[in-house]
Amino acid sequence: MAQPIVKLNHVSKSYGDSTVLKDINLELEAGKFYTLLGPSGSGKTTILQTISGFTSVDAGDVYFDGQRINELPPNRRKVNTVFQDYALFPNMNVFDNVAFGLTLQNVKKAEITRRVTSALKSVHLNGYGNREISELSGGQKQRVAIARAIIMEPKMLLLDEPLSALDAKLRRDMQYELRELQQRLGITFLFITHDQEEALAMSDEIFVMNDGVILQSGTPVDIYDEPINHFVANFIGESNILNGVMREDYVVEFVGKRFECEDAGMRPNEPVEVVMRPEDLTITTVENGKLVVTIDTQLFRGDYYEIAATDDDGNEWLIHSTNSVPDNSRVGVTFAPNDIHVMRFNESEEDFDARLETYETDD
Amino acid sequence: MKSKTANLFYFIPYSLWLFLFVVAPVALILYNSFLDINHHFTLANYTTFFKSGTYLMMTLNSLWYALLITLVTLLISYPTAYLLSHLKHKQLWLLLIILPTWINLLLKAYAFIGIFNQTGVANQFLSFIGVGPQQLLFTNFSFIFVATYIQIPFMIMPIFNAMEDLNQSYINASHDLGATNWQTFRRVIWPMTLPGVKAGVQTVFIPSLSLFMLTRLIGGNKVITLGTAIEEHFLITMNWGMGSTIGVVLIVAMVIIMVLTGDAKSRGGFQK
């Protein structure tokens, strides 16, 4: 593997009594779009700050481009940050904000003008140089903040929940733009968000965090399809999580029935949790259904109906369907073996990956 | 309609105050400045003022000492305000700094007479460290020292507020873009706290122009400012016309200072 651009080696950090990072190990390859995903207080911003230099670590090492940078002050690190509140200097106009970093160095005036113009152009703000910051909309401020960071030509850009203050439509547009910008510049992006949709849409690789620990890392598809535990399954996307028992390889029992599945490598009769995504459940007739449920209520979400139902044992089910089903009707629910994902209790990411290796030969 | 009359009603006390204690006195000063000692209309007061070296010297003196006081106050207050805004119990510390302003100015002046006189605490200390007693009271030094002491809280408060408004993320952003501490101070912290500095300069410089109690009690009348001159004309020589003329000059000087330091609202200002 090529030398990672960033490597965190057994990094820990506490503030007083609360431990915010617990023995974090992380490697980021150059040129990829990474996302740290987790609820607020999970430690994702702290990881970002150990890389930008605004937080010192209590234990462990931070490497950047092969060099240990634990003691390097932020102004000498080759990374730049797009701050959550943008932190655009209100006493300067757009041009001066973007030019700020260059004016600190001995860059010629013509060169500064050229690079500011090009940076503004790459965030689609040509001709905004003379605007005051107070005259900009939220989306425009966001772009200026990005331009101000990328003009420094950093090897890595850190983005601290940059889209959280924007409205839904603009956020979606910016997701495309950020992804496109990252691919065009070819530099590493480390993006922080608590919005799973954002993470799934943009990333090459996602790190799911909770309570100062990285629970799972992988491609968006991996994490969505094969969440390692209850927390990840619940945090990423909607899900039905049920208690079950692994009877033998490829057979799992839940809601009192045995189903064929694609998971293996567990002890016989091991208690497990079963995850089923609402969009993988298909509504059919009662006779064809693997399960029979009664529809409780449904919400129209625009592109689908979100249906809440209860089976005869009293388990609640969440089903996504493009067609409406009358309330209180009894319907069958069907699914394929690969729609069932089995999770063991307290399985670490390493064990999880190792177990998958044992039976997933062709993938 | 009713609420409008009610609003007008609430405005009455303030309008009365404004008229009786601001508009009327200023008008009276202006009127008096055109009267000679026999209450005849004249422009002589102004010609005297601008032709006499004494008065011009006094004006320069006032400006010079006010400037010195403001400068020393600023040099002490800015770092103090910066430090305060980074302390844990900053509101308590700020209260301790504000506390002395609740004590009467004259009381504080008399206290300093006690401290600075020949046998005062300051001279006892100087004798103790072997320097020997010095003439402290009635010197320019003691005048500036005491004036600065009195003005410091008024400078710290607006600067402290500006520092409080300054979000840490601006400073982080500056470091993130490669700025050193000094560059961050010069390019980000100073310009963003400048409105606080201007407000502080206004509240310190303008009153310092007309300090007269301190020039007398602490400065021993060695420093004669316009404030002293006004007092003399009104109470000793009874030349109210001349006193008023100096007053008008002082008011004009204040207006000029306010205009010069008061552009915080236009471009370059830091607004929340």
XYZ file of C-alpha atoms in Angstrom, chain B residues 69-213:
145
model
C -3.272 59.686 29.174
C -5.233 57.930 26.415
C -2.118 56.288 25.035
C -0.881 54.999 28.385
C -4.398 53.837 29.261
C -4.685 52.017 25.936
C -1.272 50.376 26.296
C -2.284 49.001 29.674
C -5.916 48.223 28.885
C -5.585 46.347 25.599
C -3.421 43.493 26.892
C -5.453 43.457 30.114
C -8.719 43.126 28.192
C -7.174 40.371 26.072
C -6.049 38.516 29.166
C -9.419 39.027 30.881
C -11.341 37.612 27.939
C -9.299 34.418 28.238
C -9.727 33.953 31.994
C -12.045 31.435 33.522
C -13.998 33.703 35.867
C -13.827 36.721 33.584
C -17.025 38.382 34.797
C -15.688 38.410 38.351
C -12.348 39.868 37.265
C -14.134 42.471 35.189
C -16.244 43.412 38.204
C -13.077 43.909 40.256
C -11.775 46.270 37.595
C -15.028 48.190 37.452
C -15.291 48.408 41.238
C -13.032 51.484 41.682
C -15.269 53.506 39.359
C -17.979 53.357 42.007
C -15.818 55.411 44.350
C -15.984 59.175 44.083
C -13.270 60.744 41.951
C -12.326 63.269 44.615
C -11.934 60.555 47.219
C -9.553 58.728 44.951
C -7.628 61.921 44.273
C -7.220 62.583 47.999
C -6.150 58.986 48.523
C -3.380 59.501 45.994
C -2.279 62.651 47.775
C -1.821 60.439 50.805
C 0.075 57.841 48.822
C 2.337 60.221 46.908
C 3.172 62.842 49.540
C 6.609 63.224 51.116
C 5.870 60.710 53.877
C 3.423 58.607 51.879
C 3.533 54.904 51.175
C 5.216 55.388 47.811
C 8.102 57.340 49.297
C 8.423 54.952 52.225
C 8.884 52.207 49.677
C 11.422 54.240 47.704
C 13.380 54.890 50.912
C 13.179 51.208 51.777
C 14.744 50.104 48.486
C 17.392 52.758 48.907
C 16.293 55.279 46.280
C 15.316 57.820 48.923
C 12.233 60.049 49.036
C 11.342 61.782 45.788
C 9.019 64.600 44.854
C 6.112 62.553 43.517
C 3.099 64.720 44.150
C 2.600 67.774 41.921
C 4.600 66.331 39.051
C 3.518 65.573 35.500
C 4.241 61.956 36.207
C 1.816 61.728 39.102
C -0.836 63.608 37.114
C -0.654 61.131 34.229
C -0.387 58.194 36.609
C -3.533 59.068 38.528
C -5.488 60.109 35.427
C -4.588 56.788 33.799
C -5.587 54.903 36.913
C -8.983 56.575 36.852
C -9.570 56.049 33.116
C -8.433 52.438 32.768
C -11.807 50.779 33.527
C -13.496 52.928 30.876
C -10.977 51.749 28.305
C -11.007 48.101 29.335
C -14.769 47.668 29.154
C -15.374 48.404 25.447
C -12.212 46.536 24.421
C -13.214 43.573 26.567
C -16.626 43.515 24.898
C -15.028 43.581 21.455
C -12.750 40.696 22.476
C -15.749 38.745 23.698
C -17.443 39.214 20.329
C -14.353 37.929 18.573
C -15.057 34.296 17.836
C -12.180 31.889 18.417
C -12.821 30.354 15.003
C -11.517 33.552 13.306
C -8.234 33.103 15.122
C -8.174 29.397 14.264
C -8.930 30.192 10.627
C -6.034 32.622 10.548
C -3.604 30.073 12.005
C -5.024 27.445 9.682
C -4.129 29.614 6.692
C -0.565 29.842 7.887
C -0.526 33.034 9.937
C 1.864 33.354 12.873
C 0.616 34.742 16.187
C 1.825 38.217 15.281
C 0.246 38.094 11.810
C -3.001 36.898 13.356
C -2.933 39.757 15.810
C -2.169 42.375 13.170
C -4.521 41.094 10.475
C -7.420 39.645 12.454
C -7.536 40.407 16.183
C -6.570 44.083 16.072
C -8.864 45.119 13.177
C -11.772 43.218 14.682
C -11.352 44.765 18.122
C -10.662 48.244 16.715
C -14.277 49.413 17.252
C -13.827 48.653 20.954
C -10.556 50.587 20.963
C -12.236 53.561 19.283
C -15.073 53.530 21.783
C -12.516 53.386 24.597
C -10.475 56.235 23.137
C -13.603 58.367 22.931
C -14.605 57.739 26.525
C -11.089 58.420 27.770
C -9.705 61.139 25.525
C -12.659 63.502 25.620
C -13.048 63.716 29.411
C -9.256 63.892 29.731
C -9.304 67.157 27.764
C -11.049 68.945 30.580
C -9.664 67.297 33.713
C -9.127 70.107 36.182
C -9.546 68.652 39.645
